[in-house]
PDB file of C-alpha atoms in Angstrom:
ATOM      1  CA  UNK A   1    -152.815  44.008  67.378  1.00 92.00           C
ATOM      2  CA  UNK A   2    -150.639  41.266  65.996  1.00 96.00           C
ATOM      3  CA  UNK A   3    -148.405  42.354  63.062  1.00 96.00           C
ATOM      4  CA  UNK A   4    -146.969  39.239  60.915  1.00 97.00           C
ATOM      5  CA  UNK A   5    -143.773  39.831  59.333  1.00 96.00           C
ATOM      6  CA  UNK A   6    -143.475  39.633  55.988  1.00 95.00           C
ATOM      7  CA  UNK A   7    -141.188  40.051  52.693  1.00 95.00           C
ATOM      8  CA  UNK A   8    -139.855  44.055  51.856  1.00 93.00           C
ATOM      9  CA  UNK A   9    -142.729  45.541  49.857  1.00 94.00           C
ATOM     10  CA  UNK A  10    -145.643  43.098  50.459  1.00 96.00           C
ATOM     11  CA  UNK A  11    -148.995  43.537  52.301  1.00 97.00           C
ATOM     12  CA  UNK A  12    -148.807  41.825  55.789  1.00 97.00           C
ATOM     13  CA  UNK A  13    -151.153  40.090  57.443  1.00 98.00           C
ATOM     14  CA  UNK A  14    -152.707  41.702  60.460  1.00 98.00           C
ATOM     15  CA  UNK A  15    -154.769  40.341  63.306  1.00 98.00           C
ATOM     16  CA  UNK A  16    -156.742  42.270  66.324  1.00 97.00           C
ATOM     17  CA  UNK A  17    -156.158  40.773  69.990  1.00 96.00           C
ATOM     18  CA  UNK A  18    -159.910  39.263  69.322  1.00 97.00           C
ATOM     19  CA  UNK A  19    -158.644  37.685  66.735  1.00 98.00           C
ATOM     20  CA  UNK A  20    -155.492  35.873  68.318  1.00 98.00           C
ATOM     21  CA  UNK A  21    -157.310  35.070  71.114  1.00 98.00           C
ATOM     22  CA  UNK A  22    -160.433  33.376  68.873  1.00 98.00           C
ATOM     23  CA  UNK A  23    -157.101  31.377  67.261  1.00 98.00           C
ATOM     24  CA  UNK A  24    -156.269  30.343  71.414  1.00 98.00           C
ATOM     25  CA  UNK A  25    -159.045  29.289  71.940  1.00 98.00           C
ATOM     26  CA  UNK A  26    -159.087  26.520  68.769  1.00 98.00           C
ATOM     27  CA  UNK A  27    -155.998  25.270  69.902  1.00 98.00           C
ATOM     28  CA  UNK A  28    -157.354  24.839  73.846  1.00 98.00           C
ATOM     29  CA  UNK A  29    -160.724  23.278  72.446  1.00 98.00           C
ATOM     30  CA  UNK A  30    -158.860  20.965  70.473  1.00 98.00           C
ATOM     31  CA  UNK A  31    -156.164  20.080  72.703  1.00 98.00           C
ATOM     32  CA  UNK A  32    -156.215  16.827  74.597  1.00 98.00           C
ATOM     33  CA  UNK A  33    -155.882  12.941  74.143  1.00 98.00           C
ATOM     34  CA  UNK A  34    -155.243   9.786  75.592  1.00 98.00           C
ATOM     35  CA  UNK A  35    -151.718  11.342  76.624  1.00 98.00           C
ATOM     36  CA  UNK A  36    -153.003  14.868  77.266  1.00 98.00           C
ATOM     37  CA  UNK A  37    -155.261  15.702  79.668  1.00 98.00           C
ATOM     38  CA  UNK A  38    -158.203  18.626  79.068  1.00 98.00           C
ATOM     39  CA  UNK A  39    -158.028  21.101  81.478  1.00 97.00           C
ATOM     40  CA  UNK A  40    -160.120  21.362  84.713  1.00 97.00           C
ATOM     41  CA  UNK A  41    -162.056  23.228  85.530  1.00 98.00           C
ATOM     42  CA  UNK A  42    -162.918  23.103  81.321  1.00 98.00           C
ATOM     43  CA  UNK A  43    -165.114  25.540  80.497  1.00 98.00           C
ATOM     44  CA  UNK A  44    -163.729  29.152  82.754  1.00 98.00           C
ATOM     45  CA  UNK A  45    -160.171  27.841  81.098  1.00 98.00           C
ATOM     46  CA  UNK A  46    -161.607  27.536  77.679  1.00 98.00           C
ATOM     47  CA  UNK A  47    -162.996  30.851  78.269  1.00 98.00           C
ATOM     48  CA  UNK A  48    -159.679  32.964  79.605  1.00 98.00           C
ATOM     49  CA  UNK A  49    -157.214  31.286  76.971  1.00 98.00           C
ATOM     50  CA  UNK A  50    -159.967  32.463  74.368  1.00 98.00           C
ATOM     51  CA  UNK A  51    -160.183  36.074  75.919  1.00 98.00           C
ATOM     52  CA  UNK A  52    -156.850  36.347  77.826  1.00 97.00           C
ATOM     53  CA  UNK A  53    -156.072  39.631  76.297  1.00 95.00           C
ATOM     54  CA  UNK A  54    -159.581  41.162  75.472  1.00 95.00           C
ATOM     55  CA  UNK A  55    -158.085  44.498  76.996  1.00 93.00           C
ATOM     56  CA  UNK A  56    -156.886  45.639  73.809  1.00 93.00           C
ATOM     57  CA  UNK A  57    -160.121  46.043  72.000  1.00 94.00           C
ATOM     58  CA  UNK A  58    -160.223  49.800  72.933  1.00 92.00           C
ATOM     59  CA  UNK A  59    -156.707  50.200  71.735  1.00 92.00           C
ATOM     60  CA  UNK A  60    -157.470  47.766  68.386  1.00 94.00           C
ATOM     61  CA  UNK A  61    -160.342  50.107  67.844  1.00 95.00           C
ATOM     62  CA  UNK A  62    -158.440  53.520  67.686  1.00 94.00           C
ATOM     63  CA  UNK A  63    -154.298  52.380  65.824  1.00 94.00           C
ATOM     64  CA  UNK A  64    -151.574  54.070  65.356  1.00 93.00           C
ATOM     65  CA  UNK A  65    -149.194  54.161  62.491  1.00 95.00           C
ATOM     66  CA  UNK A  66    -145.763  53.937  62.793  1.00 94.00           C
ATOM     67  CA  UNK A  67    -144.826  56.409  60.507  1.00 94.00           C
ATOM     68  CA  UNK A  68    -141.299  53.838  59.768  1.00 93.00           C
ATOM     69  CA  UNK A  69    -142.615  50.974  58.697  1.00 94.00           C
ATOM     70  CA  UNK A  70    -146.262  52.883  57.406  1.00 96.00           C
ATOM     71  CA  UNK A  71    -147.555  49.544  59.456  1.00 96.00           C
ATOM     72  CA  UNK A  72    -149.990  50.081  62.241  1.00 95.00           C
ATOM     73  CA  UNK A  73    -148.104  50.025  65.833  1.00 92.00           C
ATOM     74  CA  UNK A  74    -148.752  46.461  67.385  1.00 88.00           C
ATOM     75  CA  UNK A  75    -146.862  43.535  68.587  1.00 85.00           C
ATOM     76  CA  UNK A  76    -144.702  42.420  65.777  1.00 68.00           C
ATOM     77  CA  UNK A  77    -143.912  45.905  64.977  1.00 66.00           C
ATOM     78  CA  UNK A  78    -143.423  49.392  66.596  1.00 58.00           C
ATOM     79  CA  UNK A  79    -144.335  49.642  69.897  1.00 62.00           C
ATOM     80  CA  UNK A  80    -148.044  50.979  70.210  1.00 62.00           C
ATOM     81  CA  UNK A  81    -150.589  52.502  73.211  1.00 63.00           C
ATOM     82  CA  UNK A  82    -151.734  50.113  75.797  1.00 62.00           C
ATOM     83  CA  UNK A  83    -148.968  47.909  77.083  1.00 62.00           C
ATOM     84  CA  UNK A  84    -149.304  48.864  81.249  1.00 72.00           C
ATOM     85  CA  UNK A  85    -152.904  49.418  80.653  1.00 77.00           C
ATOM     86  CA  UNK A  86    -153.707  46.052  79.509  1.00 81.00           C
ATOM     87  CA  UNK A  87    -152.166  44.551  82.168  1.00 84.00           C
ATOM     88  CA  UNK A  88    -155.385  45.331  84.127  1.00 92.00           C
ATOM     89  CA  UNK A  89    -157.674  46.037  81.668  1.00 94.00           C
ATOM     90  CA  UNK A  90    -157.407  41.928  80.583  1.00 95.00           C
ATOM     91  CA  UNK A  91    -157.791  40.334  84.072  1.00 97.00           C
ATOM     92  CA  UNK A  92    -160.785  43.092  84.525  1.00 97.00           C
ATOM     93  CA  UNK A  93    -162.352  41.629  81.520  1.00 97.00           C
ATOM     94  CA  UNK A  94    -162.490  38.119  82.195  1.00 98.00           C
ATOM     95  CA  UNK A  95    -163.124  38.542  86.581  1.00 98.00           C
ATOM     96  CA  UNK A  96    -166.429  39.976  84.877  1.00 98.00           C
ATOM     97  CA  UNK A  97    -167.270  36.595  83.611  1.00 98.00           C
ATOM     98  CA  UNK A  98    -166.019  34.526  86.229  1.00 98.00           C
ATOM     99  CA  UNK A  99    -162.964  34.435  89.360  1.00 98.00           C
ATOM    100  CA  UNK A 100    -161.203  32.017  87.949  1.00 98.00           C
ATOM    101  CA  UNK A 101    -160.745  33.837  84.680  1.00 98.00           C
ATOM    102  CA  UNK A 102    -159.548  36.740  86.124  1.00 98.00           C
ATOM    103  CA  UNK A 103    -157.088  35.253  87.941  1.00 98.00           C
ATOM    104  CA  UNK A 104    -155.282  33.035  84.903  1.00 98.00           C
ATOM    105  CA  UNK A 105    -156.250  36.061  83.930  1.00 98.00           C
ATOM    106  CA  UNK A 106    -154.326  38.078  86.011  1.00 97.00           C
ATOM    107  CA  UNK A 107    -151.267  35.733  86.389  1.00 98.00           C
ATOM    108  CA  UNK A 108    -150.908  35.814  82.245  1.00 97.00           C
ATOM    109  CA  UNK A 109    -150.488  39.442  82.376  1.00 94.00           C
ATOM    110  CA  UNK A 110    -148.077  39.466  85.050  1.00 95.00           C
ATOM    111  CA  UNK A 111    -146.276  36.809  83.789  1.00 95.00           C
ATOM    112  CA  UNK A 112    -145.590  38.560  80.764  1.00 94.00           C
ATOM    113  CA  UNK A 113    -143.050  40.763  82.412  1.00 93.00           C
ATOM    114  CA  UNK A 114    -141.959  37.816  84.206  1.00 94.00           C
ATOM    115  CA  UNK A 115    -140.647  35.304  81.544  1.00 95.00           C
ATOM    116  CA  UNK A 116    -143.953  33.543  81.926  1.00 96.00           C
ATOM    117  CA  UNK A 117    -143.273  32.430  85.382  1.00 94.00           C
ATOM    118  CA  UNK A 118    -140.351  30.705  84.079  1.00 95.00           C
ATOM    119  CA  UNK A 119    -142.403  28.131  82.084  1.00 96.00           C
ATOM    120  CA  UNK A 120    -141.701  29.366  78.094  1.00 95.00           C
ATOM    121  CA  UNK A 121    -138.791  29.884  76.293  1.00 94.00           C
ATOM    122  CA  UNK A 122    -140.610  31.589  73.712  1.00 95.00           C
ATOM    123  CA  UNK A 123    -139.610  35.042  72.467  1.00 92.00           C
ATOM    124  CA  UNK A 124    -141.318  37.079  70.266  1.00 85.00           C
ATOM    125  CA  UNK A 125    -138.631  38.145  68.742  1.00 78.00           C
ATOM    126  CA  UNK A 126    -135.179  36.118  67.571  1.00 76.00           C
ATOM    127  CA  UNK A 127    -132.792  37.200  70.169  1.00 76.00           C
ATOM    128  CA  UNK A 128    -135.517  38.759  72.606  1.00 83.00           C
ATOM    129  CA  UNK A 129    -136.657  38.388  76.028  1.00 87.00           C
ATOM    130  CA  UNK A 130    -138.844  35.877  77.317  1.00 90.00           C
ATOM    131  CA  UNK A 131    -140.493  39.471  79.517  1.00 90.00           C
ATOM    132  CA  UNK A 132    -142.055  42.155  78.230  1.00 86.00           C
ATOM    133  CA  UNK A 133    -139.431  44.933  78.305  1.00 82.00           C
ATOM    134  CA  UNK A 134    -140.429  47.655  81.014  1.00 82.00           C
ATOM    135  CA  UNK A 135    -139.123  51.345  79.889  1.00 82.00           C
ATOM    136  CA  UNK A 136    -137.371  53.690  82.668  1.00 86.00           C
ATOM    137  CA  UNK A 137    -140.444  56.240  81.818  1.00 83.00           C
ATOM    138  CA  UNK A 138    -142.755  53.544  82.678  1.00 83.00           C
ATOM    139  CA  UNK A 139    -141.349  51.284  85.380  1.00 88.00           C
ATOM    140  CA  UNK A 140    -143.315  53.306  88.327  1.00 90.00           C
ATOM    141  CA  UNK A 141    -146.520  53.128  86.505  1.00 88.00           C
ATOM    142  CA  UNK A 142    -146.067  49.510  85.448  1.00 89.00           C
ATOM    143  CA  UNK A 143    -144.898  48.253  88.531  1.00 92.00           C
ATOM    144  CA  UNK A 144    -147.750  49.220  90.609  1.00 93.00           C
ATOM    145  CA  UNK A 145    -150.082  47.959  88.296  1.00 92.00           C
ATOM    146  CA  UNK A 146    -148.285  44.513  88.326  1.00 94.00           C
ATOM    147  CA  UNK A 147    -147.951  44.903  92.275  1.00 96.00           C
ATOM    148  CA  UNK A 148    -151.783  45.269  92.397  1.00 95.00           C
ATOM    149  CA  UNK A 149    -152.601  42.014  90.297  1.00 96.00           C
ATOM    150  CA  UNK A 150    -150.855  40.305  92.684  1.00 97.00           C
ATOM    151  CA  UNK A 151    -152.661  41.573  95.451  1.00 98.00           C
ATOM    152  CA  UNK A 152    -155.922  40.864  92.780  1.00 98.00           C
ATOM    153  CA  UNK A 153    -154.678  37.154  92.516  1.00 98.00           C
ATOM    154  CA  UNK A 154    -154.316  36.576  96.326  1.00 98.00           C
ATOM    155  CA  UNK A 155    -157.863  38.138  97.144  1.00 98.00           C
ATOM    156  CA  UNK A 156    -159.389  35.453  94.179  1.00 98.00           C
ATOM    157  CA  UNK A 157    -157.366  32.532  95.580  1.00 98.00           C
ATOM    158  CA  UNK A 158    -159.020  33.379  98.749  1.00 98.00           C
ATOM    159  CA  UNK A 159    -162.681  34.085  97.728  1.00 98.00           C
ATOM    160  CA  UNK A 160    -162.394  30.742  95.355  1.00 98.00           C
ATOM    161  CA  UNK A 161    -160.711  28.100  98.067  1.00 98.00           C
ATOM    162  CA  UNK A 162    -163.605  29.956 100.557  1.00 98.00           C
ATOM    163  CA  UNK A 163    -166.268  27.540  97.978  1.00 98.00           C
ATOM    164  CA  UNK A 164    -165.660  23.562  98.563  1.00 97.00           C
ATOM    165  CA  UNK A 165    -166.976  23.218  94.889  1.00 97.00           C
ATOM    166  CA  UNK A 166    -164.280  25.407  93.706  1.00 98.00           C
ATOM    167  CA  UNK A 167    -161.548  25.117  95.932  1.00 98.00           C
ATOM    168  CA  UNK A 168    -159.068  22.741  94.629  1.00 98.00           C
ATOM    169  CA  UNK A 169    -159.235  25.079  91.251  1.00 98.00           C
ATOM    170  CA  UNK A 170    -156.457  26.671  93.362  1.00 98.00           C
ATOM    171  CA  UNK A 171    -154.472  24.150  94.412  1.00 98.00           C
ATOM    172  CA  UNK A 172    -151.214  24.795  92.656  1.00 97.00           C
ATOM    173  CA  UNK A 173    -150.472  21.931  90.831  1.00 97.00           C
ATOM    174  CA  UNK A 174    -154.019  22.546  88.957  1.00 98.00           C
ATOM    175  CA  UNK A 175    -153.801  25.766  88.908  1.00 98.00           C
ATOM    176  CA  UNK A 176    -150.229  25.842  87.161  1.00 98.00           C
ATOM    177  CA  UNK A 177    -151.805  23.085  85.032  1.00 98.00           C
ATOM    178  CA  UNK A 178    -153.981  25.397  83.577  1.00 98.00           C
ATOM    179  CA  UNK A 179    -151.665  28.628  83.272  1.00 98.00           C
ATOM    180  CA  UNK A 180    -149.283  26.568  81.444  1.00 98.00           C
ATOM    181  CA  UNK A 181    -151.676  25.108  78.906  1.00 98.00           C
ATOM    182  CA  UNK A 182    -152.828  29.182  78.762  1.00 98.00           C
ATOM    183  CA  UNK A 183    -149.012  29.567  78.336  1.00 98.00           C
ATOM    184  CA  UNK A 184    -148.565  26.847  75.132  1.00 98.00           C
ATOM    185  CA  UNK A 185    -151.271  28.031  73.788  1.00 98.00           C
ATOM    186  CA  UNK A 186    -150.710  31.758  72.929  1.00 98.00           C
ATOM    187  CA  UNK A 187    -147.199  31.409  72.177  1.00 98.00           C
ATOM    188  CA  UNK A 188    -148.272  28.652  70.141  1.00 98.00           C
ATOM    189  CA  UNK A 189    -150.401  31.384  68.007  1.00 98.00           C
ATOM    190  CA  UNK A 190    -147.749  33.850  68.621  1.00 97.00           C
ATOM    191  CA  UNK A 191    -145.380  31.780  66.155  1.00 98.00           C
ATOM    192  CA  UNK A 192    -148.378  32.014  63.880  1.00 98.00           C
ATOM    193  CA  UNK A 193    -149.760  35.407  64.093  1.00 98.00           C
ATOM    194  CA  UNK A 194    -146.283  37.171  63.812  1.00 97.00           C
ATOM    195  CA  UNK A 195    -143.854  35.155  61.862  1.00 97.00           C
ATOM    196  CA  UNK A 196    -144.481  34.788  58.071  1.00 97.00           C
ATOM    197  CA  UNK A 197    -144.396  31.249  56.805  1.00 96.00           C
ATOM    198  CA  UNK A 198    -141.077  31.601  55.122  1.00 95.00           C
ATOM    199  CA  UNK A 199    -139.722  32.832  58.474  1.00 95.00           C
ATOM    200  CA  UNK A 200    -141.347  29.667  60.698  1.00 97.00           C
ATOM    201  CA  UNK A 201    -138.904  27.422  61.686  1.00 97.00           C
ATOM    202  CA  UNK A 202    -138.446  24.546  64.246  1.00 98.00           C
ATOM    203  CA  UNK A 203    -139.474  25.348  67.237  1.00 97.00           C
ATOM    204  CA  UNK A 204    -139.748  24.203  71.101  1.00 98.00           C
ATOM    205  CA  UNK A 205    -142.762  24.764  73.593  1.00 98.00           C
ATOM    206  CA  UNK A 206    -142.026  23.812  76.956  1.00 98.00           C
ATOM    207  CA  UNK A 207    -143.692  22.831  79.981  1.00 98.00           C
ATOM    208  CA  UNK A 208    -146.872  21.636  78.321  1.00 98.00           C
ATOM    209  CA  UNK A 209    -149.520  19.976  80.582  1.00 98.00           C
ATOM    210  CA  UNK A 210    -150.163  16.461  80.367  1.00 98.00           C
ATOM    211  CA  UNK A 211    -151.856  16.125  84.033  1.00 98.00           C
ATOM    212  CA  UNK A 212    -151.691  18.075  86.662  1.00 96.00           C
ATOM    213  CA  UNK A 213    -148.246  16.425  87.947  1.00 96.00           C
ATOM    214  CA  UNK A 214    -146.851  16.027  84.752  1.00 98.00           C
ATOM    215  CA  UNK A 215    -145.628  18.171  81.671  1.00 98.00           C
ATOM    216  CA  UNK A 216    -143.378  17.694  78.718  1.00 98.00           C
ATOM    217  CA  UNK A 217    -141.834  19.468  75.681  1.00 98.00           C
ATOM    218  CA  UNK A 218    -143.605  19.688  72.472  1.00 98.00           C
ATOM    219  CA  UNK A 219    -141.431  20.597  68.991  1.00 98.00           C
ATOM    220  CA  UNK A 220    -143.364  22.031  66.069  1.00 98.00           C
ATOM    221  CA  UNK A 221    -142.074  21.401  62.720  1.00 98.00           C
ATOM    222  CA  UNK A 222    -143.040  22.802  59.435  1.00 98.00           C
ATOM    223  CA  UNK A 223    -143.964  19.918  56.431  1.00 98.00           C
ATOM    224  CA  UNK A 224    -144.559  22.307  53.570  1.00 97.00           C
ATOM    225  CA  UNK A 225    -148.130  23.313  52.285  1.00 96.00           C
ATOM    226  CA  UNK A 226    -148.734  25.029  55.324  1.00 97.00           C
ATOM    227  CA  UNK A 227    -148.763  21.779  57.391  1.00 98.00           C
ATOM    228  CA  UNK A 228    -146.794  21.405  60.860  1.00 98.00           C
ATOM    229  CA  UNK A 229    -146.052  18.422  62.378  1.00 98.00           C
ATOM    230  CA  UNK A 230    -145.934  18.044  66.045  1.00 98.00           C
ATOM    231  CA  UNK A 231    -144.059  15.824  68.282  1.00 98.00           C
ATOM    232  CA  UNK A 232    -145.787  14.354  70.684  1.00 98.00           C
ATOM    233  CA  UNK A 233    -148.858  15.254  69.208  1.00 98.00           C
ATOM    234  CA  UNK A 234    -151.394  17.231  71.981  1.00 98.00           C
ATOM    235  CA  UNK A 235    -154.730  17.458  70.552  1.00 98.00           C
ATOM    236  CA  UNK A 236    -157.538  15.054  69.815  1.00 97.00           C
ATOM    237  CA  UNK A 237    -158.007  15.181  65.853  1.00 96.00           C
ATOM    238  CA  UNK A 238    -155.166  12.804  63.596  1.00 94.00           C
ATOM    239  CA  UNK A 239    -155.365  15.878  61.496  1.00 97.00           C
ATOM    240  CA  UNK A 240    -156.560  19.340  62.477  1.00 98.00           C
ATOM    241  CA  UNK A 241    -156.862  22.327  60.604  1.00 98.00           C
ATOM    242  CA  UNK A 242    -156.717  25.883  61.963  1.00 98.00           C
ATOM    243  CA  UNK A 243    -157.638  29.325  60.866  1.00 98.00           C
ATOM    244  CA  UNK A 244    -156.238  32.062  61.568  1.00 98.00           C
ATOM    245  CA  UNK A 245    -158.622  35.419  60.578  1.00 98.00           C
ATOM    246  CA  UNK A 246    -156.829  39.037  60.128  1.00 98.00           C
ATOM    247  CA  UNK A 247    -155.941  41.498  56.804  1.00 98.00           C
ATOM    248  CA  UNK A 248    -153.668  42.285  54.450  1.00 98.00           C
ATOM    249  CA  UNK A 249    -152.569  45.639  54.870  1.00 98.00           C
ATOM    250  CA  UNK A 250    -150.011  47.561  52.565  1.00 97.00           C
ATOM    251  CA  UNK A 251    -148.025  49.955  54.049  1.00 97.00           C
ATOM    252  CA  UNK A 252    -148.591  53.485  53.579  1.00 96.00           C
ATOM    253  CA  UNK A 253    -147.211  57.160  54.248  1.00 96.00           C
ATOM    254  CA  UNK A 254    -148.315  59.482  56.920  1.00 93.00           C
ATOM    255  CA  UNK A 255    -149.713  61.693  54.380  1.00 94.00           C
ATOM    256  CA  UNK A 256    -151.219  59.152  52.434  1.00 93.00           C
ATOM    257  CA  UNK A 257    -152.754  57.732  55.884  1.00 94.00           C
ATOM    258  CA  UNK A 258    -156.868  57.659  56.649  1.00 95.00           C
ATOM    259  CA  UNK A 259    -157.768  60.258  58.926  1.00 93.00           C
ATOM    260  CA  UNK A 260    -159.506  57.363  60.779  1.00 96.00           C
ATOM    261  CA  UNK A 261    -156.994  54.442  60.839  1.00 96.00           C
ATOM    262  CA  UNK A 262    -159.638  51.877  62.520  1.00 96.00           C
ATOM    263  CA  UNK A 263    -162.037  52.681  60.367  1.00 97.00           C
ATOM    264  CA  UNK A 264    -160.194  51.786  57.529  1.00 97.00           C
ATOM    265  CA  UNK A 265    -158.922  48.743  58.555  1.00 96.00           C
ATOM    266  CA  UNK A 266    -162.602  47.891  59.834  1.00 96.00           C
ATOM    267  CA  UNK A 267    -162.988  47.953  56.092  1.00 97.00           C
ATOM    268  CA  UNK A 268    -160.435  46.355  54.767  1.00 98.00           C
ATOM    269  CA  UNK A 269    -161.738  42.587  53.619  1.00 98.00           C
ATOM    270  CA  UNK A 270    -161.434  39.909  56.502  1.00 98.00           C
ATOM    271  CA  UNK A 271    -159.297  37.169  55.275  1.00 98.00           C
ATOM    272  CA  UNK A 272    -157.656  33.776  56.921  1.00 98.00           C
ATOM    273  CA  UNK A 273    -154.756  31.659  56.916  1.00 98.00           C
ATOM    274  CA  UNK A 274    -155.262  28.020  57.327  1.00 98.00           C
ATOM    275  CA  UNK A 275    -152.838  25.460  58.786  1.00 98.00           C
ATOM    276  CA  UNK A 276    -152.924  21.423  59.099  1.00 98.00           C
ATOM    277  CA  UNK A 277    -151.586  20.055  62.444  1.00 98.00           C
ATOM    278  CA  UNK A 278    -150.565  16.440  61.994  1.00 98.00           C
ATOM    279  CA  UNK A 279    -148.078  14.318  64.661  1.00 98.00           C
ATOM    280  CA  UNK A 280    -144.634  14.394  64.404  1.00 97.00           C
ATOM    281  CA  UNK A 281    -142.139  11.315  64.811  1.00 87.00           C
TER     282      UNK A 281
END
């Protein structure tokens, strides 16, 4: 669950992991141009940027309210359930569809703990990590789990170089093509789903694919009216526009609180915030 921040006092806007990863995807479909390349293989990368983190529906479905901020747990906010258990729960979800996905999969996930395989400088919050934080009551459990999706990702390089039609998916300049376009992508809707516009400022993505041998920086700027330039400019359209679904939710008191929290906000109205991409000088 992705928690936007927000001015003292006023409803913020809330997304589920379905949600950010529906905004992913938009960006990956649209991305590409005579500069950029798509990725390849097209469609299983589509796919895992668009469902990278589908282990958190279970944990969307049942939230938890941080009786602080009277704002449901999430990222963006107090720390909720999940966290080590999505770490496999994610790559399980997308091996189901297809190898490939579950190992981006897989190496997303594990790469969150590991400053993105040293490919983002992107932090969730100002002053943060690039790496998920890993508490002292959970570094045993964690680190097992992170141990075994690397033992995951070395049994699917195997099984997919075993197929000549598949094999040079693996080959590590295309395969790091693809994580890092994975990479620009969610942080790209991180800076979206979690920072209020008044609080979006200039910022740097890194290590964006243009080819497989070849990658650059790309700065997003904000124009006003909801409209951020980008420079160079990495997707097909002159001028795109983006939505972003979630709800407003106003923060509440324990007491006050639904005895079902995700059935509440299951009823709250679905609303969306809409953004023009245009290039940058």
């Amino acid at each position: 669950m992705m928690i936007q921040s927000g001015p003292t006092g006023e409803p913020r806007f809330i997304s589920l992991m379905a949600e950010h990863n529906e905004l992913c995807e938009q960006f990956a479909r649209a991305f590409g141009n005579a500069r950029f390349e798509v990725p390849d293989p097209y469609e299983e990368t589509i796919y895992v940027i668009g469902h990278h983190d589908r282990g958190w529906d279970e944990f969307d479905a049942s939230p938890v309210l941080d009786p602080i901020t009277g704002f449901p747990a999430g990222v963006g906010g107090a720390k909720g359930a999940g966290g080590a258990a999505t770490t496999k729960l994610s790559p399980d979800y997308n091996q189901a569809h297809h190898d490939y996905c579950g190992l981006l999969a897989s190496m997303h996930t594990w790469g969150l703990y590991h400053a993105r395989y040293g490919f983002s400088n992107f932090r969730v919050r100002q002053g943060g990590s690039t790496s998920v934080p890993i508490s002292p009551e959970m570094a045993e459990e964690t680190n097992a789990i992170l141990s075994a999706e690397v033992e995951r990702q070395n049994a699917l390089k195997e099984k997919i170089s075993a197929n000549p039609e598949t094999k040079n998916w693996v080959e590590e300049n295309n395969l790091y093509r693809n994580y890092k376009l994975l990479q620009f992508c969610d942080t790209l809707a991180l800076y979206f789903n979690l920072r209020h516009e008044d609080e979006r400022a200039v910022e740097v993505f890194t290590h964006v694919p243009e080819n497989n041998t070849s990658e650059t920086s790309v700065t997003i700027r904000p124009e006003g009216n909801n409209t951020y330039s980008f420079a160079p400019f990495p997707f097909r359209e002159s001028r795109l526009k983006i939505r972003s679904k979630g709800r407003f939710f106003t923060a509440m008191s324990v007491n006050s609180a639904p005895g079902d929290l995700g059935a509440y906000m299951a009823g709250l109205p679905i609303d969306e915030q809409v953004f023009t991409f245009v290039p940058g000088l």
